[in-house]
Amino acid sequence: MLAIVDYGVGNFFSLQSCLKRINQEVVVTKDPEVLTAAERIILPGVGAFGDAAAKLRQGGLDKLLCRLAGEGKPLLGICLGMQLLFEKSYEYGEHEGLGLIKGKIVPVNQVVPDNIKVPHMGWNALHITRPHPLLQYVKEGDFVYFVHSYFGCECAHSTIATAEYGAELTAAVAEGNVMGCQFHPEKSGAVGARILQAFMEMKAGQAW
Amino acid sequence: MITKRIVPCLDVRDGLVVKGVNFVGLKDVGSPVELAKYYSEQGADELVFYDITASAEGRKIFTGILEETARQVFIPLMVGGGINSVADFDRVLKCGADKVSVNSGAIAHPELIGEAARIYGDQCVVLSVDVKRQGDKYCVCAKGGRENTGKDALEWIRWAVEHGAGEVVVNSMDTDGVKQGFDIELLAKVCAAVKVPVIASGGAGKIQDFIDLFQKIPDMDAGLAASIFHFGEVTIPELKRQMAAAGINVRI
C-alpha cells in the first residue's frame, strides 16, 4: 500500500486520482502507524517551504519520515515535497528541511537571466543526467509539467534529471530510496503516470 | 526550454459543452468529460473550463463535471466563471482545478486577487480580462464583455499582477469571433507590461494565426481557442506539427 503524507499542505485530489488510475491503493494519512506500515510513501506539497516544514515538525512527521527513509522505505517527494527533502531552503528566510538530500533550495531568479519569467511554469523537457529506476519508463526529452519559483542546487551528486530554463534547473533527485521530482507527475499526462508507475514498482531493500 | 502552450477552452452550461462539437469517434460530443479526455489525448497542454451557468443548480452540476474530469484527465485544469469569493476558489480547487481565473468577480472585488494569492499561491490565481479598444485606449469589459467599465486594461492588468495574479488571460473583444487572427498589438503591450505568463485569446481562425502570434510576440506563453477546436477546423496534432516546423518550441 502507498501512503500520501497528509500534513495540512495542499490538496491531493489530482495525485490520488492519478494513482487510482494506475490501479494503486492509496491512503492519505498522518498516522505514524499507517505510514510505518506503508510499503511506499509520497510527500506532496504546494505553498511556502517554511510553513510546510513547520507543519511537518509539529506532528513529529519529520523524525518519522527520516527514520522510515533510513530503514530503506521508498520515499518520493513531489514539488514542495521534494524541496523539503533537502537540508535547507532560502525561501523567505532560512529554513531547515529533512536533510535527506544534500543541497539547498534557492530562488530560480538567482540563476536565470532577467528576461526569463518566474515561476518556471509549463511543460519542459527532461534531460536525464543519470539512469535511475524512477525514470526507467521515461525517455530523454520527454515533457513534464513544472510550476515553481525555487529549485534545488548544490545537489549534483543526487541529480538524476534537469530541465533547461535559461539555466540547468534540477528536475529530479535520488539518494538511494529517497527520491524527489520538482515537476508534477500527476499533471504530466502519460509521462507522469509512467514515473509514478516506476515508483510503485520499487521495494524497500532493493539495490539502487 | 518551456514549450508554448495550446489551450482549448470549454464553455459549460448546465453540465454540457456549449457550441456544438463535431468529432468523429467521440461518443458524447456534449460531454465536457469526454471532450477533455479527447483534447488531452490529442496533445492539449492545458484545459480551460468556463462555467457560464447562471443558476445555483447548474453550478453544482459544473463542480461535479469538473471533479469527474479531474479524475480522468492528468494535465493542468484552469477553471473560470462565477468566481466571486475565496469560497468559490475553494469549491473548484477541491474538485481538482489547478488554477482559478477571476474576471468580473475581481473587477467588483479587487481584493479577491490578493486574498486568494495569499491562501493558494500566485500560480493558482489567473486574471482573465475582456478588453475592448476605445479610441487610443484599451478598456476592461465586465460580465462576459457586455459591460464596458471604462477602466484602463493595461493598468488593471499591472495592478492585478502586483497584487498576486500569477498569470493573465487576455481576451480581445475586437478580434473574438472574427477568426482573423489574434490581437497582436494589444497582446504585445500586455506581454511588455508584466513578467508573468500571458495567454492569448480571441481571434484564432487557422493554424497560421497561432504561428503569427508566437513569432510576432516571442514572450507570449500560450494560445487559447474554443470553436475552431470544437468544430475540428484546427486539430491540435496538426497545429503543433506546423508550429514545430515553423521553429516554435512545442510539446509533441
GROMACS .gro file of C-alpha atoms in nm:
model
  460
    1MET     CA    1   0.000   0.000   0.000
    2LEU     CA    2   0.106   0.356  -0.075
    3ALA     CA    3   0.067   0.636   0.179
    4ILE     CA    4   0.041   1.005   0.090
    5VAL     CA    5   0.159   1.216   0.383
    6ASP     CA    6  -0.121   1.448   0.493
    7TYR     CA    7   0.030   1.736   0.688
    8GLY     CA    8  -0.220   2.006   0.604
    9VAL     CA    9  -0.049   2.142   0.294
   10GLY     CA   10  -0.235   2.148  -0.037
   11ASN     CA   11  -0.496   1.909  -0.164
   12PHE     CA   12  -0.417   1.575  -0.314
   13PHE     CA   13  -0.713   1.524  -0.542
   14SER     CA   14  -0.511   1.502  -0.864
   15LEU     CA   15  -0.237   1.288  -0.714
   16GLN     CA   16  -0.489   1.044  -0.566
   17SER     CA   17  -0.686   1.031  -0.890
   18CYS     CA   18  -0.372   0.965  -1.094
   19LEU     CA   19  -0.258   0.685  -0.861
   20LYS     CA   20  -0.604   0.528  -0.867
   21ARG     CA   21  -0.589   0.546  -1.244
   22ILE     CA   22  -0.278   0.327  -1.241
   23ASN     CA   23  -0.462   0.091  -1.005
   24GLN     CA   24  -0.288   0.173  -0.681
   25GLU     CA   25  -0.440   0.151  -0.339
   26VAL     CA   26  -0.376   0.486  -0.175
   27VAL     CA   27  -0.423   0.610   0.178
   28VAL     CA   28  -0.389   0.977   0.275
   29THR     CA   29  -0.269   0.989   0.633
   30LYS     CA   30  -0.060   1.145   0.908
   31ASP     CA   31  -0.097   0.843   1.134
   32PRO     CA   32   0.256   0.718   1.225
   33GLU     CA   33   0.137   0.357   1.236
   34VAL     CA   34  -0.014   0.372   0.891
   35LEU     CA   35   0.295   0.544   0.750
   36THR     CA   36   0.518   0.284   0.914
   37ALA     CA   37   0.310   0.001   0.768
   38ALA     CA   38   0.302   0.153   0.417
   39GLU     CA   39   0.524  -0.001   0.151
   40ARG     CA   40   0.595   0.337  -0.007
   41ILE     CA   41   0.543   0.699   0.088
   42ILE     CA   42   0.477   1.010  -0.118
   43LEU     CA   43   0.541   1.351   0.037
   44PRO     CA   44   0.343   1.606  -0.169
   45GLY     CA   45   0.308   1.977  -0.107
   46VAL     CA   46   0.235   2.317  -0.251
   47GLY     CA   47   0.290   2.652  -0.085
   48ALA     CA   48   0.577   2.801   0.110
   49PHE     CA   49   0.869   2.598   0.247
   50GLY     CA   50   0.883   2.750   0.597
   51ASP     CA   51   0.518   2.690   0.671
   52ALA     CA   52   0.527   2.336   0.534
   53ALA     CA   53   0.844   2.243   0.725
   54ALA     CA   54   0.689   2.375   1.048
   55LYS     CA   55   0.375   2.167   0.988
   56LEU     CA   56   0.586   1.853   0.933
   57ARG     CA   57   0.771   1.915   1.260
   58GLN     CA   58   0.453   1.989   1.456
   59GLY     CA   59   0.334   1.634   1.428
   60GLY     CA   60   0.682   1.482   1.459
   61LEU     CA   61   0.643   1.367   1.099
   62ASP     CA   62   0.993   1.498   1.016
   63LYS     CA   63   1.163   1.249   1.250
   64LEU     CA   64   0.933   0.968   1.145
   65LEU     CA   65   0.999   1.022   0.773
   66CYS     CA   66   1.374   1.035   0.835
   67ARG     CA   67   1.358   0.711   1.032
   68LEU     CA   68   1.146   0.532   0.769
   69ALA     CA   69   1.374   0.658   0.491
   70GLY     CA   70   1.672   0.535   0.691
   71GLU     CA   71   1.510   0.190   0.706
   72GLY     CA   72   1.501   0.182   0.327
   73LYS     CA   73   1.135   0.255   0.255
   74PRO     CA   74   1.091   0.419  -0.088
   75LEU     CA   75   1.004   0.785  -0.035
   76LEU     CA   76   0.909   1.025  -0.315
   77GLY     CA   77   0.879   1.400  -0.264
   78ILE     CA   78   0.682   1.596  -0.522
   79CYS     CA   79   0.732   1.969  -0.589
   80LEU     CA   80   0.750   2.134  -0.244
   81GLY     CA   81   0.765   1.779  -0.106
   82MET     CA   82   1.090   1.729  -0.298
   83GLN     CA   83   1.228   2.058  -0.168
   84LEU     CA   84   1.151   1.953   0.190
   85LEU     CA   85   1.387   1.656   0.149
   86PHE     CA   86   1.681   1.898   0.115
   87GLU     CA   87   1.892   2.035   0.402
   88LYS     CA   88   1.793   2.397   0.377
   89SER     CA   89   1.574   2.646   0.194
   90TYR     CA   90   1.617   3.017   0.145
   91GLU     CA   91   1.254   3.088   0.061
   92TYR     CA   92   1.159   3.395   0.269
   93GLY     CA   93   1.434   3.349   0.528
   94GLU     CA   94   1.629   3.036   0.608
   95HIS     CA   95   1.456   2.710   0.695
   96GLU     CA   96   1.572   2.360   0.784
   97GLY     CA   97   1.448   2.072   0.572
   98LEU     CA   98   1.463   1.699   0.636
   99GLY     CA   99   1.826   1.676   0.524
  100LEU     CA  100   1.773   1.350   0.333
  101ILE     CA  101   1.915   1.503   0.015
  102LYS     CA  102   2.233   1.711   0.032
  103GLY     CA  103   2.186   2.061  -0.110
  104LYS     CA  104   1.977   2.372  -0.069
  105ILE     CA  105   1.669   2.539  -0.217
  106VAL     CA  106   1.722   2.882  -0.373
  107PRO     CA  107   1.519   3.120  -0.594
  108VAL     CA  108   1.501   3.038  -0.965
  109ASN     CA  109   1.555   3.407  -1.047
  110GLN     CA  110   1.900   3.385  -0.889
  111VAL     CA  111   2.023   3.174  -1.178
  112VAL     CA  112   1.807   3.255  -1.481
  113PRO     CA  113   1.854   3.569  -1.694
  114ASP     CA  114   1.634   3.872  -1.620
  115ASN     CA  115   1.422   3.835  -1.931
  116ILE     CA  116   1.303   3.488  -1.827
  117LYS     CA  117   0.971   3.461  -1.647
  118VAL     CA  118   0.947   3.323  -1.296
  119PRO     CA  119   0.773   3.100  -1.188
  120HIS     CA  120   0.906   2.835  -1.421
  121MET     CA  121   0.559   2.726  -1.531
  122GLY     CA  122   0.462   2.493  -1.810
  123TRP     CA  123   0.584   2.185  -1.995
  124ASN     CA  124   0.959   2.139  -2.016
  125ALA     CA  125   1.179   1.857  -2.146
  126LEU     CA  126   1.363   1.627  -1.908
  127HIS     CA  127   1.736   1.583  -1.957
  128ILE     CA  128   1.830   1.260  -1.784
  129THR     CA  129   2.170   1.304  -1.620
  130ARG     CA  130   2.192   0.964  -1.450
  131PRO     CA  131   1.990   0.646  -1.507
  132HIS     CA  132   1.765   0.564  -1.213
  133PRO     CA  133   1.475   0.320  -1.165
  134LEU     CA  134   1.237   0.616  -1.112
  135LEU     CA  135   1.298   0.724  -1.471
  136GLN     CA  136   1.313   0.380  -1.625
  137TYR     CA  137   0.998   0.436  -1.834
  138VAL     CA  138   1.096   0.789  -1.936
  139LYS     CA  139   1.293   0.891  -2.243
  140GLU     CA  140   1.539   1.177  -2.281
  141GLY     CA  141   1.338   1.482  -2.388
  142ASP     CA  142   1.002   1.366  -2.252
  143PHE     CA  143   0.791   1.659  -2.133
  144VAL     CA  144   0.667   1.710  -1.778
  145TYR     CA  145   0.474   1.993  -1.612
  146PHE     CA  146   0.651   2.235  -1.378
  147VAL     CA  147   0.525   2.515  -1.151
  148HIS     CA  148   0.787   2.655  -0.915
  149SER     CA  149   0.986   2.964  -0.821
  150TYR     CA  150   1.256   2.791  -0.612
  151PHE     CA  151   1.478   2.497  -0.702
  152GLY     CA  152   1.735   2.260  -0.557
  153CYS     CA  153   2.104   2.337  -0.606
  154GLU     CA  154   2.441   2.209  -0.484
  155CYS     CA  155   2.298   1.862  -0.531
  156ALA     CA  156   2.489   1.743  -0.838
  157HIS     CA  157   2.565   1.405  -0.680
  158SER     CA  158   2.195   1.324  -0.635
  159THR     CA  159   2.056   1.487  -0.950
  160ILE     CA  160   1.907   1.237  -1.194
  161ALA     CA  161   1.734   1.481  -1.433
  162THR     CA  162   1.740   1.850  -1.517
  163ALA     CA  163   1.537   2.093  -1.728
  164GLU     CA  164   1.677   2.381  -1.930
  165TYR     CA  165   1.524   2.721  -1.850
  166GLY     CA  166   1.793   2.977  -1.917
  167ALA     CA  167   1.989   2.770  -1.667
  168GLU     CA  168   2.006   2.400  -1.588
  169LEU     CA  169   1.735   2.351  -1.321
  170THR     CA  170   1.722   2.039  -1.104
  171ALA     CA  171   1.417   1.838  -1.213
  172ALA     CA  172   1.460   1.510  -1.022
  173VAL     CA  173   1.689   1.382  -0.748
  174ALA     CA  174   1.757   1.045  -0.588
  175GLU     CA  175   1.971   0.931  -0.297
  176GLY     CA  176   1.913   0.558  -0.265
  177ASN     CA  177   1.550   0.502  -0.169
  178VAL     CA  178   1.481   0.875  -0.126
  179MET     CA  179   1.362   1.044  -0.446
  180GLY     CA  180   1.211   1.372  -0.548
  181CYS     CA  181   1.071   1.543  -0.853
  182GLN     CA  182   1.032   1.916  -0.886
  183PHE     CA  183   0.766   1.875  -1.155
  184HIS     CA  184   0.416   1.735  -1.105
  185PRO     CA  185   0.396   1.377  -1.235
  186GLU     CA  186   0.021   1.375  -1.157
  187LYS     CA  187  -0.024   1.665  -1.402
  188SER     CA  188   0.222   1.541  -1.664
  189GLY     CA  189  -0.010   1.318  -1.866
  190ALA     CA  190   0.114   0.975  -1.971
  191VAL     CA  191   0.480   1.053  -1.896
  192GLY     CA  192   0.395   1.145  -1.537
  193ALA     CA  193   0.185   0.833  -1.490
  194ARG     CA  194   0.483   0.624  -1.604
  195ILE     CA  195   0.705   0.788  -1.341
  196LEU     CA  196   0.451   0.713  -1.068
  197GLN     CA  197   0.422   0.358  -1.204
  198ALA     CA  198   0.801   0.318  -1.175
  199PHE     CA  199   0.787   0.440  -0.815
  200MET     CA  200   0.513   0.187  -0.736
  201GLU     CA  201   0.742  -0.092  -0.852
  202MET     CA  202   1.014  -0.002  -0.600
  203LYS     CA  203   1.066  -0.207  -0.288
  204ALA     CA  204   1.238  -0.147   0.043
  205GLY     CA  205   1.581  -0.305   0.039
  206GLN     CA  206   1.620  -0.319  -0.339
  207ALA     CA  207   1.952  -0.228  -0.493
  208TRP     CA  208   1.973   0.135  -0.608
  209MET     CA  209   1.311   2.546  -2.265
  210ILE     CA  210   0.949   2.569  -2.172
  211THR     CA  211   0.710   2.500  -2.461
  212LYS     CA  212   0.441   2.728  -2.597
  213ARG     CA  213   0.106   2.603  -2.468
  214ILE     CA  214  -0.205   2.527  -2.673
  215VAL     CA  215  -0.515   2.562  -2.460
  216PRO     CA  216  -0.865   2.456  -2.570
  217CYS     CA  217  -1.145   2.628  -2.380
  218LEU     CA  218  -1.472   2.455  -2.292
  219ASP     CA  219  -1.772   2.671  -2.213
  220VAL     CA  220  -2.001   2.468  -1.992
  221ARG     CA  221  -2.367   2.542  -1.925
  222ASP     CA  222  -2.575   2.314  -1.705
  223GLY     CA  223  -2.315   2.043  -1.741
  224LEU     CA  224  -2.291   2.047  -2.120
  225VAL     CA  225  -2.037   2.198  -2.357
  226VAL     CA  226  -2.183   2.498  -2.532
  227LYS     CA  227  -2.125   2.550  -2.906
  228GLY     CA  228  -2.184   2.233  -3.098
  229VAL     CA  229  -1.897   1.997  -3.132
  230ASN     CA  230  -1.841   1.773  -3.425
  231PHE     CA  231  -1.596   1.491  -3.380
  232VAL     CA  232  -1.568   1.153  -3.535
  233GLY     CA  233  -1.529   0.883  -3.274
  234LEU     CA  234  -1.649   1.086  -2.981
  235LYS     CA  235  -1.950   0.917  -2.822
  236ASP     CA  236  -2.099   1.210  -2.639
  237VAL     CA  237  -1.999   1.534  -2.806
  238GLY     CA  238  -2.174   1.746  -2.544
  239SER     CA  239  -1.993   1.586  -2.252
  240PRO     CA  240  -1.717   1.805  -2.109
  241VAL     CA  241  -1.553   1.495  -1.961
  242GLU     CA  242  -1.534   1.317  -2.296
  243LEU     CA  243  -1.415   1.628  -2.475
  244ALA     CA  244  -1.149   1.696  -2.209
  245LYS     CA  245  -1.020   1.340  -2.244
  246TYR     CA  246  -1.015   1.376  -2.621
  247TYR     CA  247  -0.818   1.703  -2.613
  248SER     CA  248  -0.575   1.565  -2.357
  249GLU     CA  249  -0.505   1.265  -2.583
  250GLN     CA  250  -0.467   1.500  -2.880
  251GLY     CA  251  -0.189   1.687  -2.701
  252ALA     CA  252  -0.359   1.989  -2.542
  253ASP     CA  253  -0.119   2.139  -2.287
  254GLU     CA  254  -0.384   2.265  -2.052
  255LEU     CA  255  -0.764   2.292  -2.047
  256VAL     CA  256  -0.988   2.579  -1.952
  257PHE     CA  257  -1.334   2.506  -1.816
  258TYR     CA  258  -1.553   2.809  -1.821
  259ASP     CA  259  -1.875   2.790  -1.623
  260ILE     CA  260  -2.141   3.003  -1.791
  261THR     CA  261  -2.423   2.869  -1.577
  262ALA     CA  262  -2.640   3.126  -1.407
  263SER     CA  263  -2.822   2.907  -1.155
  264ALA     CA  264  -2.701   2.752  -0.832
  265GLU     CA  265  -2.825   2.416  -0.957
  266GLY     CA  266  -2.616   2.445  -1.272
  267ARG     CA  267  -2.314   2.542  -1.063
  268LYS     CA  268  -2.346   2.220  -0.865
  269ILE     CA  269  -2.356   2.021  -1.188
  270PHE     CA  270  -2.045   2.209  -1.303
  271THR     CA  271  -1.838   2.115  -0.998
  272GLY     CA  272  -1.950   1.755  -1.042
  273ILE     CA  273  -1.836   1.762  -1.405
  274LEU     CA  274  -1.507   1.921  -1.303
  275GLU     CA  275  -1.443   1.653  -1.044
  276GLU     CA  276  -1.522   1.378  -1.293
  277THR     CA  277  -1.284   1.535  -1.545
  278ALA     CA  278  -1.004   1.577  -1.291
  279ARG     CA  279  -1.034   1.206  -1.209
  280GLN     CA  280  -0.963   1.116  -1.568
  281VAL     CA  281  -0.752   1.391  -1.721
  282PHE     CA  282  -0.398   1.448  -1.597
  283ILE     CA  283  -0.296   1.781  -1.745
  284PRO     CA  284  -0.342   2.121  -1.579
  285LEU     CA  285  -0.702   2.240  -1.550
  286MET     CA  286  -0.796   2.605  -1.527
  287VAL     CA  287  -1.144   2.697  -1.415
  288GLY     CA  288  -1.327   3.025  -1.455
  289GLY     CA  289  -1.675   3.168  -1.447
  290GLY     CA  290  -1.869   3.271  -1.140
  291ILE     CA  291  -1.562   3.312  -0.919
  292ASN     CA  292  -1.652   3.591  -0.677
  293SER     CA  293  -1.501   3.487  -0.346
  294VAL     CA  294  -1.237   3.277  -0.174
  295ALA     CA  295  -1.515   3.025  -0.110
  296ASP     CA  296  -1.555   2.992  -0.488
  297PHE     CA  297  -1.181   2.924  -0.520
  298ASP     CA  298  -1.211   2.660  -0.252
  299ARG     CA  299  -1.511   2.499  -0.422
  300VAL     CA  300  -1.337   2.442  -0.756
  301LEU     CA  301  -0.989   2.365  -0.619
  302LYS     CA  302  -1.138   2.084  -0.409
  303CYS     CA  303  -1.281   1.937  -0.728
  304GLY     CA  304  -0.943   1.918  -0.897
  305ALA     CA  305  -0.885   2.259  -1.057
  306ASP     CA  306  -0.519   2.366  -1.061
  307LYS     CA  307  -0.572   2.731  -1.142
  308VAL     CA  308  -0.870   2.959  -1.100
  309SER     CA  309  -0.940   3.254  -1.322
  310VAL     CA  310  -1.117   3.565  -1.198
  311ASN     CA  311  -1.277   3.825  -1.420
  312SER     CA  312  -1.592   4.019  -1.322
  313GLY     CA  313  -1.555   3.896  -0.963
  314ALA     CA  314  -1.216   4.068  -0.938
  315ILE     CA  315  -1.347   4.386  -1.103
  316ALA     CA  316  -1.618   4.405  -0.838
  317HIS     CA  317  -1.385   4.295  -0.554
  318PRO     CA  318  -1.020   4.362  -0.650
  319GLU     CA  319  -0.902   4.249  -0.305
  320LEU     CA  320  -1.005   3.895  -0.402
  321ILE     CA  321  -0.683   3.862  -0.605
  322GLY     CA  322  -0.452   3.923  -0.309
  323GLU     CA  323  -0.663   3.720  -0.069
  324ALA     CA  324  -0.665   3.417  -0.295
  325ALA     CA  325  -0.292   3.452  -0.376
  326ARG     CA  326  -0.203   3.454  -0.007
  327ILE     CA  327  -0.401   3.136   0.055
  328TYR     CA  328  -0.334   2.936  -0.262
  329GLY     CA  329  -0.023   3.098  -0.408
  330ASP     CA  330   0.019   3.329  -0.709
  331GLN     CA  331   0.044   3.036  -0.950
  332CYS     CA  332  -0.316   2.949  -0.873
  333VAL     CA  333  -0.466   3.292  -0.939
  334VAL     CA  334  -0.525   3.386  -1.302
  335LEU     CA  335  -0.660   3.724  -1.407
  336SER     CA  336  -0.889   3.687  -1.705
  337VAL     CA  337  -0.972   4.011  -1.879
  338ASP     CA  338  -1.200   4.102  -2.168
  339VAL     CA  339  -1.053   4.402  -2.347
  340LYS     CA  340  -1.212   4.640  -2.594
  341ARG     CA  341  -1.036   4.919  -2.780
  342GLN     CA  342  -1.189   5.264  -2.744
  343GLY     CA  343  -1.006   5.533  -2.939
  344ASP     CA  344  -0.643   5.501  -2.840
  345LYS     CA  345  -0.725   5.333  -2.510
  346TYR     CA  346  -0.789   4.971  -2.414
  347CYS     CA  347  -1.085   4.928  -2.179
  348VAL     CA  348  -1.180   4.644  -1.944
  349CYS     CA  349  -1.521   4.489  -2.002
  350ALA     CA  350  -1.714   4.303  -1.734
  351LYS     CA  351  -1.995   4.046  -1.736
  352GLY     CA  352  -1.871   3.842  -2.029
  353GLY     CA  353  -1.786   4.153  -2.226
  354ARG     CA  354  -2.134   4.304  -2.205
  355GLU     CA  355  -2.042   4.595  -1.982
  356ASN     CA  356  -1.759   4.839  -2.062
  357THR     CA  357  -1.617   4.955  -1.728
  358GLY     CA  358  -1.404   5.232  -1.883
  359LYS     CA  359  -1.113   5.102  -1.673
  360ASP     CA  360  -0.773   5.107  -1.849
  361ALA     CA  361  -0.687   4.746  -1.933
  362LEU     CA  362  -0.308   4.772  -1.907
  363GLU     CA  363  -0.329   4.949  -1.571
  364TRP     CA  364  -0.573   4.688  -1.442
  365ILE     CA  365  -0.353   4.400  -1.556
  366ARG     CA  366  -0.041   4.557  -1.398
  367TRP     CA  367  -0.229   4.619  -1.074
  368ALA     CA  368  -0.361   4.263  -1.061
  369VAL     CA  369  -0.017   4.112  -1.120
  370GLU     CA  370   0.138   4.332  -0.850
  371HIS     CA  371  -0.132   4.209  -0.612
  372GLY     CA  372  -0.089   3.839  -0.675
  373ALA     CA  373  -0.222   3.731  -1.015
  374GLY     CA  374   0.033   3.476  -1.138
  375GLU     CA  375  -0.090   3.457  -1.497
  376VAL     CA  376  -0.311   3.660  -1.731
  377VAL     CA  377  -0.564   3.551  -1.995
  378VAL     CA  378  -0.623   3.840  -2.236
  379ASN     CA  379  -0.933   3.813  -2.449
  380SER     CA  380  -0.967   4.078  -2.717
  381MET     CA  381  -1.332   4.164  -2.776
  382ASP     CA  382  -1.229   4.326  -3.103
  383THR     CA  383  -1.090   4.008  -3.257
  384ASP     CA  384  -1.302   3.750  -3.069
  385GLY     CA  385  -1.527   3.553  -3.301
  386VAL     CA  386  -1.391   3.724  -3.614
  387LYS     CA  387  -1.136   3.446  -3.687
  388GLN     CA  388  -0.890   3.687  -3.848
  389GLY     CA  389  -0.606   3.627  -3.605
  390PHE     CA  390  -0.513   3.729  -3.253
  391ASP     CA  391  -0.497   4.095  -3.146
  392ILE     CA  392  -0.119   4.122  -3.179
  393GLU     CA  393  -0.098   4.491  -3.089
  394LEU     CA  394  -0.287   4.455  -2.761
  395LEU     CA  395  -0.118   4.127  -2.668
  396ALA     CA  396   0.233   4.264  -2.730
  397LYS     CA  397   0.155   4.556  -2.499
  398VAL     CA  398   0.036   4.320  -2.225
  399CYS     CA  399   0.345   4.097  -2.259
  400ALA     CA  400   0.568   4.403  -2.230
  401ALA     CA  401   0.378   4.526  -1.924
  402VAL     CA  402   0.403   4.218  -1.700
  403LYS     CA  403   0.655   3.948  -1.618
  404VAL     CA  404   0.405   3.667  -1.556
  405PRO     CA  405   0.284   3.420  -1.822
  406VAL     CA  406   0.024   3.555  -2.067
  407ILE     CA  407  -0.237   3.350  -2.252
  408ALA     CA  408  -0.372   3.499  -2.576
  409SER     CA  409  -0.741   3.461  -2.651
  410GLY     CA  410  -0.979   3.578  -2.920
  411GLY     CA  411  -0.944   3.564  -3.294
  412ALA     CA  412  -0.779   3.235  -3.384
  413GLY     CA  413  -0.927   3.109  -3.710
  414LYS     CA  414  -0.649   2.899  -3.857
  415ILE     CA  415  -0.310   2.745  -3.782
  416GLN     CA  416  -0.116   3.041  -3.922
  417ASP     CA  417  -0.280   3.267  -3.662
  418PHE     CA  418  -0.104   3.073  -3.384
  419ILE     CA  419   0.227   3.079  -3.572
  420ASP     CA  420   0.194   3.457  -3.619
  421LEU     CA  421   0.113   3.501  -3.252
  422PHE     CA  422   0.425   3.325  -3.125
  423GLN     CA  423   0.656   3.462  -3.395
  424LYS     CA  424   0.544   3.822  -3.357
  425ILE     CA  425   0.537   3.805  -2.975
  426PRO     CA  426   0.819   3.570  -2.868
  427ASP     CA  427   0.730   3.630  -2.500
  428MET     CA  428   0.374   3.501  -2.545
  429ASP     CA  429   0.324   3.183  -2.345
  430ALA     CA  430   0.004   3.027  -2.470
  431GLY     CA  431  -0.276   3.047  -2.723
  432LEU     CA  432  -0.636   2.974  -2.629
  433ALA     CA  433  -0.924   2.891  -2.861
  434ALA     CA  434  -1.262   2.722  -2.845
  435SER     CA  435  -1.478   2.680  -3.152
  436ILE     CA  436  -1.204   2.613  -3.407
  437PHE     CA  437  -1.102   2.312  -3.198
  438HIS     CA  438  -1.461   2.206  -3.121
  439PHE     CA  439  -1.558   2.217  -3.487
  440GLY     CA  440  -1.241   2.041  -3.594
  441GLU     CA  441  -1.134   2.332  -3.817
  442VAL     CA  442  -0.795   2.309  -3.648
  443THR     CA  443  -0.673   1.987  -3.487
  444ILE     CA  444  -0.414   2.005  -3.213
  445PRO     CA  445  -0.170   1.746  -3.357
  446GLU     CA  446  -0.161   1.924  -3.695
  447LEU     CA  447  -0.136   2.266  -3.527
  448LYS     CA  448   0.161   2.153  -3.318
  449ARG     CA  449   0.326   1.984  -3.614
  450GLN     CA  450   0.311   2.305  -3.816
  451MET     CA  451   0.422   2.517  -3.521
  452ALA     CA  452   0.725   2.292  -3.474
  453ALA     CA  453   0.801   2.315  -3.847
  454ALA     CA  454   0.794   2.694  -3.809
  455GLY     CA  455   1.058   2.668  -3.538
  456ILE     CA  456   0.826   2.718  -3.240
  457ASN     CA  457   0.900   2.505  -2.934
  458VAL     CA  458   0.600   2.279  -2.867
  459ARG     CA  459   0.534   1.959  -2.675
  460ILE     CA  460   0.472   1.679  -2.924
   0.00000   0.00000   0.00000
